[in-house]
PDB file of C-alpha atoms and ligand atoms in Angstrom:
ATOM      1  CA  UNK A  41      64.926 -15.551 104.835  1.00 54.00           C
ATOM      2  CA  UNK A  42      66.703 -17.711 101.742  1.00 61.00           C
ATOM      3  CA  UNK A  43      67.163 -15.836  98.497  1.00 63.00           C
ATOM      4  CA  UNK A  44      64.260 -17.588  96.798  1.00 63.00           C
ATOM      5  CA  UNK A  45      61.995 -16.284  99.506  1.00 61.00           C
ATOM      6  CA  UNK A  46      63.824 -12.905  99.347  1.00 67.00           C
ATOM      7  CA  UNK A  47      62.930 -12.915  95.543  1.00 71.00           C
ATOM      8  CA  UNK A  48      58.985 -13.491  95.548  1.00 79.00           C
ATOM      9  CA  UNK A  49      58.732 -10.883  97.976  1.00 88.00           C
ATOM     10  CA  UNK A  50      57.130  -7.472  97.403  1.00 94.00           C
ATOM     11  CA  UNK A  51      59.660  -4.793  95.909  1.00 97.00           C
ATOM     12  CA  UNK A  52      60.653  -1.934  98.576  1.00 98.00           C
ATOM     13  CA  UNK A  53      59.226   0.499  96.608  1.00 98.00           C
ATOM     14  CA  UNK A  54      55.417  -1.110  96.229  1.00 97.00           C
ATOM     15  CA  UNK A  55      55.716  -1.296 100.117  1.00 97.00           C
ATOM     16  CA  UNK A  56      56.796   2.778 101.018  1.00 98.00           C
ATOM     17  CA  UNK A  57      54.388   3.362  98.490  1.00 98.00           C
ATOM     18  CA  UNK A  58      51.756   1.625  99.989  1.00 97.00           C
ATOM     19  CA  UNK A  59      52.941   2.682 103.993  1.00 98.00           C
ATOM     20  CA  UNK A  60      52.233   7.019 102.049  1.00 98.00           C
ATOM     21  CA  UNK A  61      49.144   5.842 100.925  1.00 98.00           C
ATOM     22  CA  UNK A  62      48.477   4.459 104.525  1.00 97.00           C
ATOM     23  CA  UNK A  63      49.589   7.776 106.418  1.00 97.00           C
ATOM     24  CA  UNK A  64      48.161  10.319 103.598  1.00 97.00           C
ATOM     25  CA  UNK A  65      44.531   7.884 104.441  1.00 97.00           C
ATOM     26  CA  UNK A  66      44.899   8.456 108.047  1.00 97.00           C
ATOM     27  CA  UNK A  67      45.589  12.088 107.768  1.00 97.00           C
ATOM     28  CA  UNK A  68      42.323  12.855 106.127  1.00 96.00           C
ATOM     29  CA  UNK A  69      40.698  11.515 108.613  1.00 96.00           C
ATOM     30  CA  UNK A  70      41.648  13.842 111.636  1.00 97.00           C
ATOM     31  CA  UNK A  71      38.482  15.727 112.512  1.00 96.00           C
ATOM     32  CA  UNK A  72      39.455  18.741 114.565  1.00 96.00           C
ATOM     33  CA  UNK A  73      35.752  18.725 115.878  1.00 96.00           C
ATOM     34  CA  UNK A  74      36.114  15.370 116.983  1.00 96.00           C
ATOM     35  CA  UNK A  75      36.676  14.261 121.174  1.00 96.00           C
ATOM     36  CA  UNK A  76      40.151  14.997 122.296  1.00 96.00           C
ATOM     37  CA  UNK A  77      40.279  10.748 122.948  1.00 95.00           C
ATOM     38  CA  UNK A  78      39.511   9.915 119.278  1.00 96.00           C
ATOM     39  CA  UNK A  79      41.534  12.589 117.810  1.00 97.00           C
ATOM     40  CA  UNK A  80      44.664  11.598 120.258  1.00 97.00           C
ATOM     41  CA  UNK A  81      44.291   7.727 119.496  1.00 96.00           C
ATOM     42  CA  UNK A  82      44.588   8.885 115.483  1.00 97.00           C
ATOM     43  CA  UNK A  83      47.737  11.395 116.283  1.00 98.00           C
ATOM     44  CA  UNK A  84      49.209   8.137 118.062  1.00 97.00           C
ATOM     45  CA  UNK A  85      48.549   6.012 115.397  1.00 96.00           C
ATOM     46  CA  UNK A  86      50.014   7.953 112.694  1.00 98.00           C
ATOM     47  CA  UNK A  87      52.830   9.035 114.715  1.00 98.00           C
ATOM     48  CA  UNK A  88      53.434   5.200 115.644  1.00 97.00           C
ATOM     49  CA  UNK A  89      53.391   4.260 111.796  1.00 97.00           C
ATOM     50  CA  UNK A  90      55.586   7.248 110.521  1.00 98.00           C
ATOM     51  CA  UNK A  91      58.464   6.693 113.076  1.00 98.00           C
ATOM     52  CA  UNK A  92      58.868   3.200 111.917  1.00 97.00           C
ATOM     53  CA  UNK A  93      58.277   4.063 108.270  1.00 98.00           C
ATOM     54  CA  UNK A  94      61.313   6.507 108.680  1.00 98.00           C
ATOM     55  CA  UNK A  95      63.545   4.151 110.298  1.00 98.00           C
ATOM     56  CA  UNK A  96      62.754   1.301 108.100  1.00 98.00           C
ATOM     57  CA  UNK A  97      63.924   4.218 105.288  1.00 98.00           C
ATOM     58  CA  UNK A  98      66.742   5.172 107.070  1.00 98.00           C
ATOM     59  CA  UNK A  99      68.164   1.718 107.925  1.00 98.00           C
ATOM     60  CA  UNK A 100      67.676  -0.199 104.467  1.00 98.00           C
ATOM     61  CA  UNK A 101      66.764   2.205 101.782  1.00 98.00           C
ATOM     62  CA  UNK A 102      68.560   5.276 101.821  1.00 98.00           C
ATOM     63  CA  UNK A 103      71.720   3.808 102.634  1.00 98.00           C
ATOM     64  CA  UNK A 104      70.991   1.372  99.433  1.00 98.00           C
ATOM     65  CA  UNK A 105      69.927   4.488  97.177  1.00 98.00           C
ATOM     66  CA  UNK A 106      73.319   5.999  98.759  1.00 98.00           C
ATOM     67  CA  UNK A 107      75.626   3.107  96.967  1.00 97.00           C
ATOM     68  CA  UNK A 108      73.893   3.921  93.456  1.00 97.00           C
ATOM     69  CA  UNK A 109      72.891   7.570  93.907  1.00 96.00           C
ATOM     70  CA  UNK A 110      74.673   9.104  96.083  1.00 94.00           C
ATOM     71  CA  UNK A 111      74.719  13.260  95.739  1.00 93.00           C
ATOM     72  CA  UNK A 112      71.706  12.812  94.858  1.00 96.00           C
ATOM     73  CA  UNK A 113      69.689  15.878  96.335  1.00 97.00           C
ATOM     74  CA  UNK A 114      66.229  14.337  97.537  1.00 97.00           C
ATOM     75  CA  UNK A 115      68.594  11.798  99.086  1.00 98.00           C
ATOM     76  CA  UNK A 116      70.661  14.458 100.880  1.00 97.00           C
ATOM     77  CA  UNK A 117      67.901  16.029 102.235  1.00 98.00           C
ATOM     78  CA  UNK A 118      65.645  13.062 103.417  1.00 98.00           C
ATOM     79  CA  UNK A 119      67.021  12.505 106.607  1.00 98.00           C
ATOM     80  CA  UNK A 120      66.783  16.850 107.734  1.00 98.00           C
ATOM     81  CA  UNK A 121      63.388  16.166 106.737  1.00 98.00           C
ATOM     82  CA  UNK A 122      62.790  12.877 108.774  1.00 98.00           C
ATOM     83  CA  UNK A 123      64.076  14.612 111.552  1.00 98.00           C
ATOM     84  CA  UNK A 124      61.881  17.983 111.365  1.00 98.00           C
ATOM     85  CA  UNK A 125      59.163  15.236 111.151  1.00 98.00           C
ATOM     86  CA  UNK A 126      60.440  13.530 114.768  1.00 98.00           C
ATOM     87  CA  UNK A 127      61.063  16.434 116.286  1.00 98.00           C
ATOM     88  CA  UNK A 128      56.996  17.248 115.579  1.00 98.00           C
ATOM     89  CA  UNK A 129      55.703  14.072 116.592  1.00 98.00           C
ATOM     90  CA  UNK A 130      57.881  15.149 119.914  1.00 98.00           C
ATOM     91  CA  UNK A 131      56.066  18.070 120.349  1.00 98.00           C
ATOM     92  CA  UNK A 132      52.708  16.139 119.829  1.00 98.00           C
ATOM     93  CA  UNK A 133      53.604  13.908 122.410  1.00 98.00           C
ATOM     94  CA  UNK A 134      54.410  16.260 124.700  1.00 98.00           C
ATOM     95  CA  UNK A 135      50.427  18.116 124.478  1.00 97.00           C
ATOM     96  CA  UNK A 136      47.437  17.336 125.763  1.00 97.00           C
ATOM     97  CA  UNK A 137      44.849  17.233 122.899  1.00 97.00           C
ATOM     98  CA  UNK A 138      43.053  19.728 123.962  1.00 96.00           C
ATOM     99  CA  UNK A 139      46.074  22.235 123.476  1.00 96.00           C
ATOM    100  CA  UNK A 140      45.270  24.906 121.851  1.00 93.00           C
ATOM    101  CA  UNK A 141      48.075  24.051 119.114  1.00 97.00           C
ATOM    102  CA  UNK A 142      47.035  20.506 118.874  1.00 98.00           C
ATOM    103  CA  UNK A 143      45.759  20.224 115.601  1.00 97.00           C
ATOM    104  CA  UNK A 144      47.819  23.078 114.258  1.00 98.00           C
ATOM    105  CA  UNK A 145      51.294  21.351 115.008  1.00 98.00           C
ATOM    106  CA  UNK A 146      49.437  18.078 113.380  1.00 98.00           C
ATOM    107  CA  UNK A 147      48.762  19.894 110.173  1.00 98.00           C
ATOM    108  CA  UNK A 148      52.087  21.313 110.363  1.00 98.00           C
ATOM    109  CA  UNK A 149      53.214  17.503 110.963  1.00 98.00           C
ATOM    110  CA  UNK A 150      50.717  16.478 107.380  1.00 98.00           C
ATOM    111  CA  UNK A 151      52.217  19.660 105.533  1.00 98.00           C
ATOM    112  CA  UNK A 152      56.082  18.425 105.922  1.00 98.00           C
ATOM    113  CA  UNK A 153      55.011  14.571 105.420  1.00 98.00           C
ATOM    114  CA  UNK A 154      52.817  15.418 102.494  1.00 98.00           C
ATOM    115  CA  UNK A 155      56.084  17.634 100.676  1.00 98.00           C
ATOM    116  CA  UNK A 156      58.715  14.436 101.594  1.00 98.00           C
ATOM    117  CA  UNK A 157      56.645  12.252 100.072  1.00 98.00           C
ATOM    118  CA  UNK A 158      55.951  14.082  96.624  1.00 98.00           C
ATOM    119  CA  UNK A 159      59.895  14.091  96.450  1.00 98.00           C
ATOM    120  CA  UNK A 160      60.336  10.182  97.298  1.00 98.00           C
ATOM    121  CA  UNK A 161      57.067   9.429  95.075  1.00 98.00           C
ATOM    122  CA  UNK A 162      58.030  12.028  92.048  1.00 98.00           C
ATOM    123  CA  UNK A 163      62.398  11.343  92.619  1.00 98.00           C
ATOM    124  CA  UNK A 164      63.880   8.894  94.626  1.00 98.00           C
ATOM    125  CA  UNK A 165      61.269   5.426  94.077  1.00 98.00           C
ATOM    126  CA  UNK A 166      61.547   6.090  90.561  1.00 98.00           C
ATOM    127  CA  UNK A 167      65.286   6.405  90.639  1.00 98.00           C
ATOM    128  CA  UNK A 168      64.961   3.018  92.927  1.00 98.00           C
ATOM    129  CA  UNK A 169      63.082   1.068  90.139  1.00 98.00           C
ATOM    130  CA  UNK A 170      65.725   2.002  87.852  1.00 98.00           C
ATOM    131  CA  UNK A 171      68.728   1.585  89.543  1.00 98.00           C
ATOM    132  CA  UNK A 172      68.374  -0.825  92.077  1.00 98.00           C
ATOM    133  CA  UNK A 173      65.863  -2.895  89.185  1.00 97.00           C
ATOM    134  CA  UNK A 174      67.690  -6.371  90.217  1.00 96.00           C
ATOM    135  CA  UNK A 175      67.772  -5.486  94.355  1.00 97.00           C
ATOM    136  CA  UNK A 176      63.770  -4.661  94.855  1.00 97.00           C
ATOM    137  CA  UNK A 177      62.472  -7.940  96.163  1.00 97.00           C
ATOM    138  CA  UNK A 178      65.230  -8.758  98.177  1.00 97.00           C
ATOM    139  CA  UNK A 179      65.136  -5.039 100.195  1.00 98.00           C
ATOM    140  CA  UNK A 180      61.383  -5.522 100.259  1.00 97.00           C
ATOM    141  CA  UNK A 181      62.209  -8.799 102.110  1.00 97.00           C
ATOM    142  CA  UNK A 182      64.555  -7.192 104.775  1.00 97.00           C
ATOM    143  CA  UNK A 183      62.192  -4.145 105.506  1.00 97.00           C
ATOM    144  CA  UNK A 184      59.195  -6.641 105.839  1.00 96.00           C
ATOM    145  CA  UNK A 185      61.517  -8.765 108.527  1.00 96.00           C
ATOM    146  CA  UNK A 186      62.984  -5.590 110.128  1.00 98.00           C
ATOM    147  CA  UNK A 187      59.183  -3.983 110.448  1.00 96.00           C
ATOM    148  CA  UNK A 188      58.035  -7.409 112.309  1.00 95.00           C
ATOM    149  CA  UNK A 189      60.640  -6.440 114.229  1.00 96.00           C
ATOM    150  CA  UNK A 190      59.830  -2.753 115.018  1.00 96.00           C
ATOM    151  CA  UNK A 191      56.311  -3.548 115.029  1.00 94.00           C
ATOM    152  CA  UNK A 192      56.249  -6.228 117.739  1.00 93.00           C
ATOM    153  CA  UNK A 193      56.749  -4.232 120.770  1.00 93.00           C
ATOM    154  CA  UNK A 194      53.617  -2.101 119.749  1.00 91.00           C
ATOM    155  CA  UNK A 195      51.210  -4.583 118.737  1.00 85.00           C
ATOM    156  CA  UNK A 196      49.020  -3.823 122.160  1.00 82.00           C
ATOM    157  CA  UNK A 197      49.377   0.178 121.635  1.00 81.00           C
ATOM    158  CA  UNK A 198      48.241  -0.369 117.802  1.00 73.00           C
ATOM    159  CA  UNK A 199      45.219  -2.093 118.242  1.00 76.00           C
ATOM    160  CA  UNK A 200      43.895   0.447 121.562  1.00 75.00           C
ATOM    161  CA  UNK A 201      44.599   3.125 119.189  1.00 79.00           C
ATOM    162  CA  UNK A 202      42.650   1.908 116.400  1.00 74.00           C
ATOM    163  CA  UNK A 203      39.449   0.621 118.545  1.00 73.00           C
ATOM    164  CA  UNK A 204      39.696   4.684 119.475  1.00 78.00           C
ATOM    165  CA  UNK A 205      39.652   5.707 116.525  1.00 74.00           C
ATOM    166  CA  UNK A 206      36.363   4.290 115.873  1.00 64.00           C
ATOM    167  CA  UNK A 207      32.875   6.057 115.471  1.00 60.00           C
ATOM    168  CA  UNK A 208      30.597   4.014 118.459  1.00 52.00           C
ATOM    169  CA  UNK A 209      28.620   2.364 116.486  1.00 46.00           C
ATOM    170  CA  UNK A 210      31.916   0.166 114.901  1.00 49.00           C
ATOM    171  CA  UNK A 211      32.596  -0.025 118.593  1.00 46.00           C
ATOM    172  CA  UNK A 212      30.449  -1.704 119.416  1.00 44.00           C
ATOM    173  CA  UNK A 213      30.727  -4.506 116.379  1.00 43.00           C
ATOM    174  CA  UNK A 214      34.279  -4.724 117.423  1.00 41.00           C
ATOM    175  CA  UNK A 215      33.392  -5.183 121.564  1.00 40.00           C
ATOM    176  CA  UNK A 216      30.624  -7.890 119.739  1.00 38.00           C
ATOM    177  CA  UNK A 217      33.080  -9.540 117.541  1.00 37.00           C
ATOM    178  CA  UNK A 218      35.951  -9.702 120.701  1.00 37.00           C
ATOM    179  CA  UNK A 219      33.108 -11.147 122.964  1.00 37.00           C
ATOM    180  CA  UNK A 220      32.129 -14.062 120.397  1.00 38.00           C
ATOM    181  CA  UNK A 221      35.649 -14.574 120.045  1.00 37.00           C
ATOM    182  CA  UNK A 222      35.926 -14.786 123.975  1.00 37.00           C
ATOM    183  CA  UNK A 223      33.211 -17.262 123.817  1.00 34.00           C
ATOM    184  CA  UNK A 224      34.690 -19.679 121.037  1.00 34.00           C
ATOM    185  CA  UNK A 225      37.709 -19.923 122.830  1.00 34.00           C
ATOM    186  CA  UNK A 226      35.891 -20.631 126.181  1.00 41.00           C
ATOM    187  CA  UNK A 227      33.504 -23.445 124.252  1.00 40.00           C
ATOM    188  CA  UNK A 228      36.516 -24.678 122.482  1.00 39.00           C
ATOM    189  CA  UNK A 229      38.352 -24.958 125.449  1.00 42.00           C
ATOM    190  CA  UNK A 230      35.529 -26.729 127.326  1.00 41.00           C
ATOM    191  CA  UNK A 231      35.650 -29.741 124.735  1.00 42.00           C
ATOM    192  CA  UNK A 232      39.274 -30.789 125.991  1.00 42.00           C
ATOM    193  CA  UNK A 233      38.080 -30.470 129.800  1.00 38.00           C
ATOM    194  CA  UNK A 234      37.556 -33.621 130.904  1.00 41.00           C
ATOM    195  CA  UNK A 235      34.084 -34.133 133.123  1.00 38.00           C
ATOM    196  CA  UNK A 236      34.972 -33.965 137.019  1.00 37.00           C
ATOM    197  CA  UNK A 237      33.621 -37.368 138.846  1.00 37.00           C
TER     198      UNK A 237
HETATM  199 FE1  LIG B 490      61.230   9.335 103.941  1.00 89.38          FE
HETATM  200 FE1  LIG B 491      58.730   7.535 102.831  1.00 89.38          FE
END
């Protein structure tokens, strides 16, 4: 990425801001009455989204926040907090859904999440946006190249996870909308297929 591209890209900030309002969005919509699948696709989801959220933190924030604030305490005590939030998606992982402590280890997961993110929303992306004022575009351009990166291996897992997440009747739009596609491709593919003699 050249440094003009780097500079019409979104700031850092805009983007954890926007990857909260993502997980906080996805959180609200755990229903502990729901069917162990649905409810298991939506724990995978968010689980997914906040491990890469972290390390995309860990690997090109923090350490950037570190050369202008360092000592800071919200700083200090991000990374204890991302791992108390890794070592509960590990413990999610490791249940069925139907575990009796299934959905109180996920609210545990929300209550820790919700509390790091007041102090990065209310401290540290402030701090970012007036400190690092000249540096936001071009770290919003290496997390965006580094999530493409993290991302890619899960594309397959992402998508399952959010077709089971979804009530049946969106299902079933969804199956609709794959089998039209299925049927484009197959009529667009006939055009090139040159009649058999
Ligand atoms: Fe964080
Ligand atoms: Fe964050």
């Amino acid at each position: 990425m050249n440094a003009f591209t780097s500079k019409l890209s979104p700031s850092i900030t805009g983007m954890i801001r926007l990857d909260h309002t993502h997980v906080l969005a996805n959180f609200h919509k755990y229903d502990p009455n729901a069917s162990a699948n649905s409810r298991q696709a939506l724990v995978d989801m968010v689980c997914l989204a906040l491990e890469i959220h972290t390390q995309l933190e860990e690997e090109i924030f923090y350490p950037a926040m570190q050369e202008v604030a360092s000592g800071n305490e919200v700083l200090n005590k991000s990374v204890p907090e991302h791992d108390e939030v890794r070592n509960l998606i590990g413990q999610l992982r490791s249940m069925a859904p139907d575990d009796a402590s299934y959905t109180s280890t996920f609210m545990q997961l929300m209550r820790s999440v919700i509390h790091h993110v007041a102090d990065e929303e209310t401290v540290l992306l402030p701090e970012a946006e007036r400190l690092l004022a000249d540096r936001l575009s071009e770290l919003g351009a290496a997390m965006t190249k580094r999530r493409l990166q993290l991302a890619a291996p899960h594309a397959g897992e992402l998508a399952l996870d959010t077709v089971r997440t979804m009530p049946a009747s969106s299902m079933l739009l969804a199956a609709g909308a794959l089998l039209a596609g299925g049927y484009l491709v197959k009529r667009s593919r006939g055009r090139h297929v040159r009649p058999t003699l």
